[in-house]
PDB file of C-alpha atoms and ligand atoms in Angstrom:
ATOM      1  CA  MET A 879      25.429  57.204   6.587  1.00  0.00           C
ATOM      2  CA  SER A 880      26.744  54.058   8.022  1.00  0.00           C
ATOM      3  CA  SER A 881      24.579  50.977   8.134  1.00  0.00           C
ATOM      4  CA  LEU A 882      26.934  48.491   9.609  1.00  0.00           C
ATOM      5  CA  THR A 883      27.658  48.875  13.309  1.00  0.00           C
ATOM      6  CA  PRO A 884      31.202  49.557  14.692  1.00  0.00           C
ATOM      7  CA  GLU A 885      30.996  45.775  16.029  1.00  0.00           C
ATOM      8  CA  GLN A 886      29.922  44.515  12.642  1.00  0.00           C
ATOM      9  CA  LEU A 887      32.685  46.285  10.888  1.00  0.00           C
ATOM     10  CA  SER A 888      35.426  44.902  13.473  1.00  0.00           C
ATOM     11  CA  GLN A 889      33.958  41.403  12.944  1.00  0.00           C
ATOM     12  CA  TYR A 890      34.578  41.869   9.126  1.00  0.00           C
ATOM     13  CA  GLN A 891      38.091  43.123   9.562  1.00  0.00           C
ATOM     14  CA  ARG A 892      39.007  40.328  12.293  1.00  0.00           C
ATOM     15  CA  ASP A 893      36.865  37.175  10.988  1.00  0.00           C
ATOM     16  CA  GLY A 894      36.550  38.119   7.400  1.00  0.00           C
ATOM     17  CA  TYR A 895      32.568  37.948   7.306  1.00  0.00           C
ATOM     18  CA  ILE A 896      29.323  39.599   8.910  1.00  0.00           C
ATOM     19  CA  SER A 897      26.378  37.500   9.769  1.00  0.00           C
ATOM     20  CA  PRO A 898      23.418  37.809   9.854  1.00  0.00           C
ATOM     21  CA  ILE A 899      22.036  40.849   8.512  1.00  0.00           C
ATOM     22  CA  ASP A 900      18.133  41.414   8.036  1.00  0.00           C
ATOM     23  CA  ILE A 901      17.139  42.306   4.630  1.00  0.00           C
ATOM     24  CA  PHE A 902      13.725  40.878   3.411  1.00  0.00           C
ATOM     25  CA  SER A 903      10.750  39.796   5.115  1.00  0.00           C
ATOM     26  CA  ALA A 904       9.350  36.329   4.650  1.00  0.00           C
ATOM     27  CA  GLU A 905       6.704  37.508   2.045  1.00  0.00           C
ATOM     28  CA  GLU A 906       9.407  39.449   0.108  1.00  0.00           C
ATOM     29  CA  VAL A 907      11.730  36.484  -0.044  1.00  0.00           C
ATOM     30  CA  LYS A 908       8.906  34.050  -1.023  1.00  0.00           C
ATOM     31  CA  ILE A 909       8.514  36.377  -4.181  1.00  0.00           C
ATOM     32  CA  VAL A 910      12.020  35.269  -4.984  1.00  0.00           C
ATOM     33  CA  ARG A 911      11.637  31.741  -4.639  1.00  0.00           C
ATOM     34  CA  ASP A 912       8.428  31.747  -6.417  1.00  0.00           C
ATOM     35  CA  GLU A 913      10.348  33.409  -9.404  1.00  0.00           C
ATOM     36  CA  ILE A 914      13.079  30.675  -9.306  1.00  0.00           C
ATOM     37  CA  GLU A 915      10.322  28.181  -9.280  1.00  0.00           C
ATOM     38  CA  SER A 916       8.422  29.766 -12.082  1.00  0.00           C
ATOM     39  CA  ILE A 917      11.512  30.137 -14.361  1.00  0.00           C
ATOM     40  CA  GLU A 918      12.256  26.441 -13.625  1.00  0.00           C
ATOM     41  CA  LYS A 919       8.775  25.424 -14.691  1.00  0.00           C
ATOM     42  CA  ASN A 920       8.466  27.697 -17.655  1.00  0.00           C
ATOM     43  CA  TRP A 921      12.068  27.805 -18.959  1.00  0.00           C
ATOM     44  CA  PRO A 922      13.440  24.531 -17.690  1.00  0.00           C
ATOM     45  CA  SER A 923      16.883  24.720 -19.421  1.00  0.00           C
ATOM     46  CA  GLU A 924      17.623  28.312 -18.117  1.00  0.00           C
ATOM     47  CA  LEU A 925      18.365  27.760 -14.413  1.00  0.00           C
ATOM     48  CA  ILE A 926      20.582  24.431 -14.911  1.00  0.00           C
ATOM     49  CA  GLY A 927      24.467  24.215 -14.957  1.00  0.00           C
ATOM     50  CA  VAL A 928      26.012  27.538 -16.085  1.00  0.00           C
ATOM     51  CA  GLY A 929      22.578  28.819 -16.090  1.00  0.00           C
ATOM     52  CA  ARG A 930      22.675  29.399 -12.431  1.00  0.00           C
ATOM     53  CA  ASN A 931      24.741  32.438 -13.251  1.00  0.00           C
ATOM     54  CA  ASN A 932      23.754  35.970 -13.748  1.00  0.00           C
ATOM     55  CA  VAL A 933      19.948  35.359 -13.337  1.00  0.00           C
ATOM     56  CA  HIS A 934      19.745  39.125 -12.303  1.00  0.00           C
ATOM     57  CA  MET A 935      20.420  39.968 -16.047  1.00  0.00           C
ATOM     58  CA  ILE A 936      17.185  38.195 -17.074  1.00  0.00           C
ATOM     59  CA  SER A 937      14.829  38.661 -14.375  1.00  0.00           C
ATOM     60  CA  PRO A 938      13.525  41.823 -12.707  1.00  0.00           C
ATOM     61  CA  VAL A 939      12.994  40.101  -9.424  1.00  0.00           C
ATOM     62  CA  PHE A 940      16.515  39.216  -9.010  1.00  0.00           C
ATOM     63  CA  ASP A 941      17.603  42.604 -10.465  1.00  0.00           C
ATOM     64  CA  GLU A 942      15.453  44.144  -7.688  1.00  0.00           C
ATOM     65  CA  VAL A 943      17.593  42.205  -5.080  1.00  0.00           C
ATOM     66  CA  VAL A 944      20.917  43.165  -6.642  1.00  0.00           C
ATOM     67  CA  HIS A 945      19.792  46.876  -6.268  1.00  0.00           C
ATOM     68  CA  ASN A 946      18.371  46.750  -2.813  1.00  0.00           C
ATOM     69  CA  SER A 947      19.330  49.644  -0.765  1.00  0.00           C
ATOM     70  CA  LYS A 948      19.753  47.803   2.600  1.00  0.00           C
ATOM     71  CA  ILE A 949      22.131  45.430   0.875  1.00  0.00           C
ATOM     72  CA  LEU A 950      23.934  48.413  -0.811  1.00  0.00           C
ATOM     73  CA  ASP A 951      24.219  50.353   2.536  1.00  0.00           C
ATOM     74  CA  ALA A 952      25.988  47.519   3.979  1.00  0.00           C
ATOM     75  CA  VAL A 953      28.241  46.982   1.016  1.00  0.00           C
ATOM     76  CA  GLU A 954      29.095  50.650   0.855  1.00  0.00           C
ATOM     77  CA  ASP A 955      30.567  50.554   4.335  1.00  0.00           C
ATOM     78  CA  LEU A 956      32.936  47.874   3.160  1.00  0.00           C
ATOM     79  CA  ILE A 957      34.098  48.815  -0.263  1.00  0.00           C
ATOM     80  CA  GLY A 958      33.027  52.362  -0.741  1.00  0.00           C
ATOM     81  CA  ARG A 959      30.389  54.298  -2.719  1.00  0.00           C
ATOM     82  CA  ASP A 960      31.155  53.392  -6.241  1.00  0.00           C
ATOM     83  CA  ILE A 961      29.662  50.089  -6.526  1.00  0.00           C
ATOM     84  CA  LEU A 962      29.182  47.616  -9.376  1.00  0.00           C
ATOM     85  CA  ALA A 963      27.491  44.532  -9.436  1.00  0.00           C
ATOM     86  CA  ALA A 964      29.674  42.010 -11.408  1.00  0.00           C
ATOM     87  CA  GLY A 965      27.876  38.911 -11.117  1.00  0.00           C
ATOM     88  CA  THR A 966      25.336  36.523  -9.378  1.00  0.00           C
ATOM     89  CA  THR A 967      24.967  32.932  -8.790  1.00  0.00           C
ATOM     90  CA  LEU A 968      22.253  30.816  -7.417  1.00  0.00           C
ATOM     91  CA  PHE A 969      23.674  28.256  -5.143  1.00  0.00           C
ATOM     92  CA  ILE A 970      20.776  25.743  -4.867  1.00  0.00           C
ATOM     93  CA  LYS A 971      21.088  22.282  -2.849  1.00  0.00           C
ATOM     94  CA  ASP A 972      18.186  20.077  -3.728  1.00  0.00           C
ATOM     95  CA  PRO A 973      17.392  17.432  -1.133  1.00  0.00           C
ATOM     96  CA  GLU A 974      17.697  14.397  -3.340  1.00  0.00           C
ATOM     97  CA  LYS A 975      21.380  15.468  -4.394  1.00  0.00           C
ATOM     98  CA  LYS A 976      24.669  14.979  -2.420  1.00  0.00           C
ATOM     99  CA  SER A 977      25.855  18.728  -3.552  1.00  0.00           C
ATOM    100  CA  PHE A 978      28.429  20.311  -1.422  1.00  0.00           C
ATOM    101  CA  VAL A 979      31.041  23.180  -1.802  1.00  0.00           C
ATOM    102  CA  SER A 980      34.703  22.628  -0.906  1.00  0.00           C
ATOM    103  CA  TRP A 981      36.729  24.751   1.215  1.00  0.00           C
ATOM    104  CA  HIS A 982      37.869  27.754  -1.098  1.00  0.00           C
ATOM    105  CA  GLN A 983      38.486  31.475  -1.301  1.00  0.00           C
ATOM    106  CA  ASP A 984      36.517  33.404  -3.860  1.00  0.00           C
ATOM    107  CA  ALA A 985      39.353  35.538  -4.962  1.00  0.00           C
ATOM    108  CA  LYS A 986      41.579  32.600  -6.013  1.00  0.00           C
ATOM    109  CA  TYR A 987      40.057  32.102  -9.585  1.00  0.00           C
ATOM    110  CA  GLN A 988      37.547  35.204  -9.716  1.00  0.00           C
ATOM    111  CA  GLY A 989      40.305  37.420 -11.495  1.00  0.00           C
ATOM    112  CA  PHE A 990      39.399  40.773  -9.605  1.00  0.00           C
ATOM    113  CA  LYS A 991      42.371  43.061  -8.594  1.00  0.00           C
ATOM    114  CA  PRO A 992      42.607  44.746  -6.259  1.00  0.00           C
ATOM    115  CA  HIS A 993      40.609  42.789  -3.549  1.00  0.00           C
ATOM    116  CA  ASN A 994      38.150  45.578  -3.024  1.00  0.00           C
ATOM    117  CA  PHE A 995      35.156  43.646  -3.308  1.00  0.00           C
ATOM    118  CA  VAL A 996      32.610  41.513  -1.241  1.00  0.00           C
ATOM    119  CA  THR A 997      30.092  38.677  -1.664  1.00  0.00           C
ATOM    120  CA  ALA A 998      26.573  39.023  -0.405  1.00  0.00           C
ATOM    121  CA  TRP A 999      24.982  35.764   0.257  1.00  0.00           C
ATOM    122  CA  VAL A1000      21.049  36.273   0.372  1.00  0.00           C
ATOM    123  CA  ALA A1001      19.062  33.357   1.943  1.00  0.00           C
ATOM    124  CA  ILE A1002      16.061  32.772  -0.121  1.00  0.00           C
ATOM    125  CA  THR A1003      15.176  29.611   2.189  1.00  0.00           C
ATOM    126  CA  ASP A1004      16.434  29.205   5.717  1.00  0.00           C
ATOM    127  CA  SER A1005      19.975  27.963   5.665  1.00  0.00           C
ATOM    128  CA  ASN A1006      21.269  25.861   8.542  1.00  0.00           C
ATOM    129  CA  LYS A1007      23.585  23.025   9.697  1.00  0.00           C
ATOM    130  CA  ASP A1008      20.721  20.554   8.410  1.00  0.00           C
ATOM    131  CA  ASN A1009      20.367  21.652   4.998  1.00  0.00           C
ATOM    132  CA  GLY A1010      24.143  22.652   4.483  1.00  0.00           C
ATOM    133  CA  CYS A1011      24.494  26.348   5.409  1.00  0.00           C
ATOM    134  CA  MET A1012      27.932  27.997   4.724  1.00  0.00           C
ATOM    135  CA  LEU A1013      30.835  27.429   6.892  1.00  0.00           C
ATOM    136  CA  MET A1014      33.445  29.978   7.536  1.00  0.00           C
ATOM    137  CA  TRP A1015      37.161  29.621   8.698  1.00  0.00           C
ATOM    138  CA  PRO A1016      37.340  32.957  10.736  1.00  0.00           C
ATOM    139  CA  GLY A1017      40.506  34.883  10.298  1.00  0.00           C
ATOM    140  CA  SER A1018      41.631  33.031   7.139  1.00  0.00           C
ATOM    141  CA  HIS A1019      41.409  36.046   5.042  1.00  0.00           C
ATOM    142  CA  SER A1020      44.944  37.312   5.140  1.00  0.00           C
ATOM    143  CA  GLU A1021      46.557  35.806   2.072  1.00  0.00           C
ATOM    144  CA  ILE A1022      45.707  33.622  -1.079  1.00  0.00           C
ATOM    145  CA  LYS A1023      46.159  29.943  -0.186  1.00  0.00           C
ATOM    146  CA  ASP A1024      46.945  26.987  -2.586  1.00  0.00           C
ATOM    147  CA  HIS A1025      44.091  25.016  -3.798  1.00  0.00           C
ATOM    148  CA  ASN A1026      43.832  21.789  -5.449  1.00  0.00           C
ATOM    149  CA  ASP A1027      41.442  21.021  -8.273  1.00  0.00           C
ATOM    150  CA  THR A1028      39.350  17.850  -7.365  1.00  0.00           C
ATOM    151  CA  PHE A1029      36.505  17.926  -9.972  1.00  0.00           C
ATOM    152  CA  ASP A1030      34.291  15.892  -7.590  1.00  0.00           C
ATOM    153  CA  GLU A1031      30.947  15.261  -9.410  1.00  0.00           C
ATOM    154  CA  ASN A1032      28.967  16.488  -6.284  1.00  0.00           C
ATOM    155  CA  ASN A1033      31.085  19.607  -5.960  1.00  0.00           C
ATOM    156  CA  ILE A1034      29.293  22.862  -6.963  1.00  0.00           C
ATOM    157  CA  LEU A1035      32.302  24.657  -7.763  1.00  0.00           C
ATOM    158  CA  THR A1036      33.602  24.609 -11.187  1.00  0.00           C
ATOM    159  CA  ARG A1037      36.934  22.672 -10.623  1.00  0.00           C
ATOM    160  CA  GLY A1038      36.222  21.587  -7.127  1.00  0.00           C
ATOM    161  CA  GLN A1039      39.084  23.787  -5.962  1.00  0.00           C
ATOM    162  CA  THR A1040      39.956  22.843  -2.526  1.00  0.00           C
ATOM    163  CA  VAL A1041      42.176  24.327   0.398  1.00  0.00           C
ATOM    164  CA  PRO A1042      43.617  21.564   1.993  1.00  0.00           C
ATOM    165  CA  ASN A1043      44.070  20.876   5.863  1.00  0.00           C
ATOM    166  CA  VAL A1044      41.367  23.271   6.929  1.00  0.00           C
ATOM    167  CA  PRO A1045      41.051  23.036  10.720  1.00  0.00           C
ATOM    168  CA  ILE A1046      37.350  21.952  10.856  1.00  0.00           C
ATOM    169  CA  HIS A1047      37.012  22.530  14.589  1.00  0.00           C
ATOM    170  CA  GLU A1048      37.768  26.295  13.862  1.00  0.00           C
ATOM    171  CA  THR A1049      34.994  26.695  11.450  1.00  0.00           C
ATOM    172  CA  VAL A1050      31.794  28.269  12.061  1.00  0.00           C
ATOM    173  CA  PRO A1051      28.419  27.633  10.641  1.00  0.00           C
ATOM    174  CA  ILE A1052      26.461  30.755   9.036  1.00  0.00           C
ATOM    175  CA  GLU A1053      22.842  30.125   9.851  1.00  0.00           C
ATOM    176  CA  LEU A1054      20.390  32.355   8.316  1.00  0.00           C
ATOM    177  CA  LYS A1055      16.774  32.781   8.151  1.00  0.00           C
ATOM    178  CA  ALA A1056      15.113  33.253   4.806  1.00  0.00           C
ATOM    179  CA  GLY A1057      15.431  36.915   4.079  1.00  0.00           C
ATOM    180  CA  GLN A1058      18.810  37.380   5.830  1.00  0.00           C
ATOM    181  CA  MET A1059      22.134  37.748   4.287  1.00  0.00           C
ATOM    182  CA  SER A1060      25.826  37.226   5.109  1.00  0.00           C
ATOM    183  CA  LEU A1061      28.694  39.423   3.658  1.00  0.00           C
ATOM    184  CA  HIS A1062      32.067  37.711   3.304  1.00  0.00           C
ATOM    185  CA  HIS A1063      35.620  38.753   2.303  1.00  0.00           C
ATOM    186  CA  PRO A1064      37.289  37.576  -1.021  1.00  0.00           C
ATOM    187  CA  LEU A1065      39.970  35.904   0.745  1.00  0.00           C
ATOM    188  CA  ILE A1066      38.112  34.145   3.650  1.00  0.00           C
ATOM    189  CA  VAL A1067      38.128  30.251   3.246  1.00  0.00           C
ATOM    190  CA  HIS A1068      34.598  28.807   3.189  1.00  0.00           C
ATOM    191  CA  GLY A1069      32.557  25.867   2.112  1.00  0.00           C
ATOM    192  CA  SER A1070      29.446  24.033   2.763  1.00  0.00           C
ATOM    193  CA  GLY A1071      28.091  20.351   3.422  1.00  0.00           C
ATOM    194  CA  GLU A1072      25.157  18.375   2.078  1.00  0.00           C
ATOM    195  CA  ASN A1073      21.572  19.266   2.382  1.00  0.00           C
ATOM    196  CA  LYS A1074      20.120  16.413   4.572  1.00  0.00           C
ATOM    197  CA  THR A1075      16.677  17.779   4.937  1.00  0.00           C
ATOM    198  CA  ASN A1076      13.757  17.150   2.388  1.00  0.00           C
ATOM    199  CA  ASP A1077      13.482  20.725   1.119  1.00  0.00           C
ATOM    200  CA  ARG A1078      15.701  22.907  -1.051  1.00  0.00           C
ATOM    201  CA  ARG A1079      18.395  25.222   0.249  1.00  0.00           C
ATOM    202  CA  ILE A1080      18.699  28.297  -1.753  1.00  0.00           C
ATOM    203  CA  GLY A1081      21.164  31.154  -1.700  1.00  0.00           C
ATOM    204  CA  PHE A1082      20.998  34.005  -4.193  1.00  0.00           C
ATOM    205  CA  VAL A1083      24.620  35.175  -4.109  1.00  0.00           C
ATOM    206  CA  ILE A1084      25.834  38.481  -5.447  1.00  0.00           C
ATOM    207  CA  GLN A1085      29.215  37.303  -6.270  1.00  0.00           C
ATOM    208  CA  SER A1086      30.402  39.957  -6.390  1.00  0.00           C
ATOM    209  CA  TYR A1087      30.030  43.579  -5.489  1.00  0.00           C
ATOM    210  CA  ILE A1088      33.190  45.289  -6.586  1.00  0.00           C
ATOM    211  CA  GLY A1089      34.498  48.880  -6.270  1.00  0.00           C
ATOM    212  CA  SER A1090      34.790  50.778  -9.629  1.00  0.00           C
ATOM    213  CA  ASN A1091      38.676  50.641  -8.792  1.00  0.00           C
ATOM    214  CA  VAL A1092      38.616  46.703  -9.405  1.00  0.00           C
ATOM    215  CA  ASP A1093      39.823  45.304 -12.675  1.00  0.00           C
ATOM    216  CA  GLN A1094      39.203  41.885 -14.280  1.00  0.00           C
ATOM    217  CA  VAL A1095      42.571  40.536 -15.092  1.00  0.00           C
ATOM    218  CA  ALA A1096      41.483  37.050 -16.369  1.00  0.00           C
ATOM    219  CA  GLY A1097      38.716  38.035 -18.926  1.00  0.00           C
ATOM    220  CA  GLU A1098      35.712  39.996 -19.295  1.00  0.00           C
ATOM    221  CA  VAL A1099      32.858  40.780 -16.768  1.00  0.00           C
ATOM    222  CA  TYR A1100      29.585  42.656 -17.350  1.00  0.00           C
ATOM    223  CA  VAL A1101      28.572  44.900 -14.633  1.00  0.00           C
ATOM    224  CA  GLN A1102      25.663  47.263 -13.674  1.00  0.00           C
ATOM    225  CA  GLN A1103      25.988  50.358 -11.620  1.00  0.00           C
ATOM    226  CA  ALA A1104      24.642  49.533  -8.160  1.00  0.00           C
ATOM    227  CA  ARG A1105      25.455  53.017  -6.512  1.00  0.00           C
ATOM    228  CA  GLY A1106      27.675  55.982  -7.274  1.00  0.00           C
ATOM    229  CA  GLU A1107      29.830  56.485 -10.336  1.00  0.00           C
ATOM    230  CA  ASP A1108      32.149  54.311 -12.254  1.00  0.00           C
ATOM    231  CA  PRO A1109      35.309  56.757 -12.788  1.00  0.00           C
ATOM    232  CA  PHE A1110      37.635  53.686 -13.610  1.00  0.00           C
ATOM    233  CA  LYS A1111      35.389  52.397 -16.553  1.00  0.00           C
ATOM    234  CA  TYR A1112      37.245  49.004 -16.765  1.00  0.00           C
ATOM    235  CA  HIS A1113      34.033  47.004 -17.603  1.00  0.00           C
ATOM    236  CA  PRO A1114      31.307  46.879 -20.202  1.00  0.00           C
ATOM    237  CA  HIS A1115      27.889  47.940 -18.512  1.00  0.00           C
ATOM    238  CA  VAL A1116      24.685  46.193 -19.183  1.00  0.00           C
ATOM    239  CA  PRO A1117      21.126  47.334 -18.898  1.00  0.00           C
ATOM    240  CA  ARG A1118      18.947  46.262 -16.011  1.00  0.00           C
ATOM    241  CA  PRO A1119      16.102  43.790 -17.204  1.00  0.00           C
ATOM    242  CA  THR A1120      12.525  45.198 -17.445  1.00  0.00           C
ATOM    243  CA  GLU A1121      10.792  42.026 -18.340  1.00  0.00           C
ATOM    244  CA  THR A1122      11.594  38.110 -17.557  1.00  0.00           C
ATOM    245  CA  MET A1123      13.371  36.430 -20.460  1.00  0.00           C
ATOM    246  CA  ASN A1124      13.598  39.306 -22.753  1.00  0.00           C
ATOM    247  CA  LYS A1125      15.502  37.844 -26.018  1.00  0.00           C
ATOM    248  CA  ASP A1126      18.088  40.728 -25.978  1.00  0.00           C
ATOM    249  CA  ASP A1127      18.970  40.057 -22.201  1.00  0.00           C
ATOM    250  CA  LEU A1128      18.993  36.500 -22.643  1.00  0.00           C
ATOM    251  CA  GLU A1129      21.607  36.743 -25.422  1.00  0.00           C
ATOM    252  CA  LEU A1130      23.799  39.110 -23.247  1.00  0.00           C
ATOM    253  CA  ARG A1131      23.539  36.703 -20.126  1.00  0.00           C
ATOM    254  CA  HIS A1132      24.511  33.966 -22.564  1.00  0.00           C
ATOM    255  CA  LYS A1133      27.783  35.991 -23.372  1.00  0.00           C
ATOM    256  CA  ALA A1134      28.375  36.968 -19.870  1.00  0.00           C
ATOM    257  CA  ASN A1135      28.172  33.227 -18.725  1.00  0.00           C
ATOM    258  CA  GLU A1136      30.646  32.076 -21.699  1.00  0.00           C
ATOM    259  CA  ASP A1137      33.043  34.641 -20.465  1.00  0.00           C
ATOM    260  CA  LEU A1138      32.750  33.823 -16.878  1.00  0.00           C
ATOM    261  CA  GLN A1139      33.457  30.063 -17.509  1.00  0.00           C
ATOM    262  CA  GLU A1140      36.494  31.330 -19.346  1.00  0.00           C
ATOM    263  CA  ILE A1141      37.612  33.115 -16.281  1.00  0.00           C
ATOM    264  CA  LEU A1142      36.844  30.407 -13.584  1.00  0.00           C
ATOM    265  CA  TYR A1143      38.402  27.497 -15.925  1.00  0.00           C
ATOM    266  CA  LYS A1144      41.584  29.562 -16.838  1.00  0.00           C
ATOM    267  CA  GLY A1145      44.441  27.077 -16.723  1.00  0.00           C
ATOM    268  CA  SER A1146      42.215  24.185 -15.793  1.00  0.00           C
ATOM    269  CA  LYS A1147      42.769  20.428 -17.077  1.00  0.00           C
ATOM    270  CA  GLU A1148      39.057  19.923 -17.120  1.00  0.00           C
ATOM    271  CA  ILE A1149      35.670  21.797 -17.975  1.00  0.00           C
ATOM    272  CA  ARG A1150      32.466  20.849 -16.571  1.00  0.00           C
ATOM    273  CA  ASN A1151      28.888  22.125 -17.393  1.00  0.00           C
ATOM    274  CA  LEU A1152      28.573  23.862 -14.125  1.00  0.00           C
TER     275      LEU A1152
HETATM  276  O1  AKG B 304      26.211  28.527  -1.184  1.00  0.00           O
HETATM  277  C1  AKG B 304      27.074  27.855  -0.662  1.00  0.00           C
HETATM  278  O2  AKG B 304      26.978  26.847  -0.046  1.00  0.00           O
HETATM  279  C2  AKG B 304      28.601  28.266  -1.022  1.00  0.00           C
HETATM  280  C3  AKG B 304      28.599  29.630  -1.624  1.00  0.00           C
HETATM  281  C4  AKG B 304      29.810  30.289  -1.722  1.00  0.00           C
HETATM  282  O3  AKG B 304      30.872  29.514  -1.860  1.00  0.00           O
HETATM  283  C5  AKG B 304      29.955  31.632  -1.898  1.00  0.00           C
HETATM  284  O4  AKG B 304      28.895  32.420  -1.853  1.00  0.00           O
HETATM  285  O5  AKG B 304      30.970  32.119  -2.232  1.00  0.00           O
END
């Protein structure tokens, strides 16, 4: 059964994203924020730098988000029934930092081919113009664009990869309430500015949900079956966590994050601990 409306599906085709989509209540999303802050307090080294990646492999709270049926219903409408969860990232902008995300396309360095995949950006706090919500360049998803590596220290992206000459007046802010999500196409150009408020801005981003037919051509990626089957069997499958910070899960995540760094920095002149 289709969960996205015909208008949402045509928005995705035309603009390259859909937003907003209601997923979690305020109470449900607070559990996720509490989990982040509990991990930060009890395991302070686990959610910094590279540790912002693949937290769904070490925490059942995040695992539940990745396997949420409302999210998967919408994703299925875009990439089909055989869905693999192939990675997650916490995009956190703390108020005292000047963090931003430069204009980029996810597909540029992700190594997934073909482009039958989608990113789900789940708002754990409100995300708006004041705290640095994502900005999309509608209709920019027709082809891969050139990127320059800038390595700006405040840029959250690994190499500070940047698409030059984005027409800012055409870009659109993606404002979300905590508990809502947006979905974006692998080729849409997007970015985000600084958080100018005194609270954190947190997005938990499933990056990405891929169809079983999607291969990884730049390295190794570790997947979970989110829905349907995996007839292509391109990637190793990893178990879903049943407790927070299980030793075996931590080791597996460490390996997944190392391999992810290799993919994202392939051919790069510099490597940062991000
Ligand atoms: O959270 C942000 O500000 C940017 C996230 C992003 O680039 C992405 O989800 O692809």
